Amino acid sequence: MEKQPAQSTPIQNTETQVPKNQQMNDRDYLNDVLLTEKYLGTSYVHAMQEASHQALYQDIKTVFDQTSDHQRDLFNLMFNKGWYKMESQEPQKIQQTQQQFTQYAQQQFSK
């Protein structure tokens, strides 16, 4: 007997309606800012990794931490307005994936 794949359940709040036309709406603006914050966060990580001076590193890290907080706030706002959707997974599937990554890490990094 073949096991059927588990169905994921959408996790979503009631969507706040916005006008759907050629003009940018609140959802479009927030999504644009969120994507910008994600890009900035990635860029700051690269800058921290290459900073050769400790004070410069600390300054970049401070800005990175603030950017990460803003990114999280934007995500929460969009999620609360129903503009960011996620899917739940069964605890067994999450545990299985975690075990796979743990085994992989042990194999790769224990040498």
PDB file of C-alpha atoms in Angstrom:
ATOM      1  CA  MET A   1       0.000   0.000   0.000  1.00  0.00           C
ATOM      2  CA  GLU A   2       1.467   3.351  -1.050  1.00  0.00           C
ATOM      3  CA  LYS A   3       1.499   6.126   1.524  1.00  0.00           C
ATOM      4  CA  GLN A   4      -0.328   9.276   0.460  1.00  0.00           C
ATOM      5  CA  PRO A   5       1.561  12.581   0.862  1.00  0.00           C
ATOM      6  CA  ALA A   6       0.440  14.663   3.807  1.00  0.00           C
ATOM      7  CA  GLN A   7      -1.669  17.676   2.987  1.00  0.00           C
ATOM      8  CA  SER A   8      -0.346  20.970   4.243  1.00  0.00           C
ATOM      9  CA  THR A   9      -2.768  23.364   5.841  1.00  0.00           C
ATOM     10  CA  PRO A  10      -2.646  27.044   4.919  1.00  0.00           C
ATOM     11  CA  ILE A  11      -1.950  29.415   7.794  1.00  0.00           C
ATOM     12  CA  GLN A  12      -3.424  32.776   6.995  1.00  0.00           C
ATOM     13  CA  ASN A  13      -5.279  35.632   8.595  1.00  0.00           C
ATOM     14  CA  THR A  14      -8.288  37.249   6.963  1.00  0.00           C
ATOM     15  CA  GLU A  15      -6.952  39.223   4.016  1.00  0.00           C
ATOM     16  CA  THR A  16      -7.272  42.988   4.166  1.00  0.00           C
ATOM     17  CA  GLN A  17      -8.659  44.013   0.801  1.00  0.00           C
ATOM     18  CA  VAL A  18      -6.764  46.503  -1.344  1.00  0.00           C
ATOM     19  CA  PRO A  19      -7.659  47.989  -4.732  1.00  0.00           C
ATOM     20  CA  LYS A  20      -6.583  45.782  -7.632  1.00  0.00           C
ATOM     21  CA  ASN A  21      -5.574  48.107 -10.410  1.00  0.00           C
ATOM     22  CA  GLN A  22      -2.399  49.399 -12.072  1.00  0.00           C
ATOM     23  CA  GLN A  23      -1.607  51.692  -9.124  1.00  0.00           C
ATOM     24  CA  MET A  24       0.552  50.353  -6.307  1.00  0.00           C
ATOM     25  CA  ASN A  25      -1.469  49.674  -3.171  1.00  0.00           C
ATOM     26  CA  ASP A  26      -0.474  49.221   0.495  1.00  0.00           C
ATOM     27  CA  ARG A  27       0.256  45.526  -0.018  1.00  0.00           C
ATOM     28  CA  ASP A  28       2.518  46.286  -2.998  1.00  0.00           C
ATOM     29  CA  TYR A  29       4.429  48.948  -1.049  1.00  0.00           C
ATOM     30  CA  LEU A  30       4.901  46.711   1.998  1.00  0.00           C
ATOM     31  CA  ASN A  31       6.012  43.812  -0.165  1.00  0.00           C
ATOM     32  CA  ASP A  32       8.526  46.059  -1.928  1.00  0.00           C
ATOM     33  CA  VAL A  33       9.916  47.332   1.386  1.00  0.00           C
ATOM     34  CA  LEU A  34      10.106  43.771   2.771  1.00  0.00           C
ATOM     35  CA  LEU A  35      12.061  42.583  -0.270  1.00  0.00           C
ATOM     36  CA  THR A  36      14.396  45.573   0.087  1.00  0.00           C
ATOM     37  CA  GLU A  37      14.984  44.774   3.777  1.00  0.00           C
ATOM     38  CA  LYS A  38      15.789  41.159   2.867  1.00  0.00           C
ATOM     39  CA  TYR A  39      18.283  42.332   0.239  1.00  0.00           C
ATOM     40  CA  LEU A  40      19.876  44.773   2.690  1.00  0.00           C
ATOM     41  CA  GLY A  41      20.174  42.051   5.328  1.00  0.00           C
ATOM     42  CA  THR A  42      22.009  39.775   2.906  1.00  0.00           C
ATOM     43  CA  SER A  43      24.300  42.628   1.876  1.00  0.00           C
ATOM     44  CA  TYR A  44      25.116  43.475   5.505  1.00  0.00           C
ATOM     45  CA  VAL A  45      26.025  39.834   6.192  1.00  0.00           C
ATOM     46  CA  HIS A  46      28.539  39.944   3.346  1.00  0.00           C
ATOM     47  CA  ALA A  47      29.919  43.256   4.599  1.00  0.00           C
ATOM     48  CA  MET A  48      30.329  41.888   8.145  1.00  0.00           C
ATOM     49  CA  GLN A  49      32.143  38.818   6.858  1.00  0.00           C
ATOM     50  CA  GLU A  50      34.627  41.002   5.002  1.00  0.00           C
ATOM     51  CA  ALA A  51      35.087  43.799   7.537  1.00  0.00           C
ATOM     52  CA  SER A  52      38.716  43.895   8.600  1.00  0.00           C
ATOM     53  CA  HIS A  53      38.292  46.481  11.343  1.00  0.00           C
ATOM     54  CA  GLN A  54      36.443  45.611  14.579  1.00  0.00           C
ATOM     55  CA  ALA A  55      34.712  48.990  14.961  1.00  0.00           C
ATOM     56  CA  LEU A  56      33.465  48.835  11.369  1.00  0.00           C
ATOM     57  CA  TYR A  57      32.241  45.300  11.971  1.00  0.00           C
ATOM     58  CA  GLN A  58      30.314  46.418  15.076  1.00  0.00           C
ATOM     59  CA  ASP A  59      28.725  49.355  13.205  1.00  0.00           C
ATOM     60  CA  ILE A  60      27.597  47.106  10.361  1.00  0.00           C
ATOM     61  CA  LYS A  61      26.307  44.512  12.848  1.00  0.00           C
ATOM     62  CA  THR A  62      24.251  47.180  14.633  1.00  0.00           C
ATOM     63  CA  VAL A  63      22.650  48.233  11.348  1.00  0.00           C
ATOM     64  CA  PHE A  64      22.153  44.569  10.394  1.00  0.00           C
ATOM     65  CA  ASP A  65      20.345  43.865  13.681  1.00  0.00           C
ATOM     66  CA  GLN A  66      18.059  46.865  13.150  1.00  0.00           C
ATOM     67  CA  THR A  67      17.369  45.788   9.570  1.00  0.00           C
ATOM     68  CA  SER A  68      16.511  42.271  10.764  1.00  0.00           C
ATOM     69  CA  ASP A  69      14.092  43.710  13.326  1.00  0.00           C
ATOM     70  CA  HIS A  70      12.431  45.871  10.640  1.00  0.00           C
ATOM     71  CA  GLN A  71      12.177  42.876   8.341  1.00  0.00           C
ATOM     72  CA  ARG A  72      10.473  40.855  11.070  1.00  0.00           C
ATOM     73  CA  ASP A  73       8.070  43.722  11.844  1.00  0.00           C
ATOM     74  CA  LEU A  74       7.137  43.997   8.151  1.00  0.00           C
ATOM     75  CA  PHE A  75       6.590  40.247   7.920  1.00  0.00           C
ATOM     76  CA  ASN A  76       4.337  40.315  11.007  1.00  0.00           C
ATOM     77  CA  LEU A  77       2.357  43.256   9.626  1.00  0.00           C
ATOM     78  CA  MET A  78       1.850  41.561   6.265  1.00  0.00           C
ATOM     79  CA  PHE A  79       0.950  38.252   7.928  1.00  0.00           C
ATOM     80  CA  ASN A  80      -1.568  39.944  10.237  1.00  0.00           C
ATOM     81  CA  LYS A  81      -3.210  41.603   7.235  1.00  0.00           C
ATOM     82  CA  GLY A  82      -3.449  38.246   5.448  1.00  0.00           C
ATOM     83  CA  TRP A  83      -0.944  39.278   2.767  1.00  0.00           C
ATOM     84  CA  TYR A  84       1.688  36.685   3.646  1.00  0.00           C
ATOM     85  CA  LYS A  85       0.622  33.055   3.544  1.00  0.00           C
ATOM     86  CA  MET A  86       2.350  30.038   5.085  1.00  0.00           C
ATOM     87  CA  GLU A  87       1.578  26.347   5.227  1.00  0.00           C
ATOM     88  CA  SER A  88       1.676  24.167   8.304  1.00  0.00           C
ATOM     89  CA  GLN A  89       3.310  20.773   8.318  1.00  0.00           C
ATOM     90  CA  GLU A  90       2.738  17.755  10.479  1.00  0.00           C
ATOM     91  CA  PRO A  91       5.113  17.550  13.475  1.00  0.00           C
ATOM     92  CA  GLN A  92       6.345  14.166  12.209  1.00  0.00           C
ATOM     93  CA  LYS A  93       7.400  15.702   8.870  1.00  0.00           C
ATOM     94  CA  ILE A  94       9.217  18.566  10.644  1.00  0.00           C
ATOM     95  CA  GLN A  95      11.046  16.107  12.915  1.00  0.00           C
ATOM     96  CA  GLN A  96      12.018  13.955   9.923  1.00  0.00           C
ATOM     97  CA  THR A  97      13.458  16.950   8.065  1.00  0.00           C
ATOM     98  CA  GLN A  98      15.351  18.080  11.175  1.00  0.00           C
ATOM     99  CA  GLN A  99      16.847  14.596  11.578  1.00  0.00           C
ATOM    100  CA  GLN A 100      17.953  14.580   7.935  1.00  0.00           C
ATOM    101  CA  PHE A 101      19.782  17.902   8.360  1.00  0.00           C
ATOM    102  CA  THR A 102      21.303  16.778  11.681  1.00  0.00           C
ATOM    103  CA  GLN A 103      22.623  13.583  10.099  1.00  0.00           C
ATOM    104  CA  TYR A 104      23.983  15.500   7.137  1.00  0.00           C
ATOM    105  CA  ALA A 105      25.741  18.009   9.406  1.00  0.00           C
ATOM    106  CA  GLN A 106      27.261  15.224  11.501  1.00  0.00           C
ATOM    107  CA  GLN A 107      28.550  13.475   8.386  1.00  0.00           C
ATOM    108  CA  GLN A 108      29.957  16.641   6.831  1.00  0.00           C
ATOM    109  CA  PHE A 109      31.433  18.374   9.858  1.00  0.00           C
ATOM    110  CA  SER A 110      32.643  15.529  12.079  1.00  0.00           C
ATOM    111  CA  LYS A 111      35.721  14.858   9.949  1.00  0.00           C
TER     112      LYS A 111
END
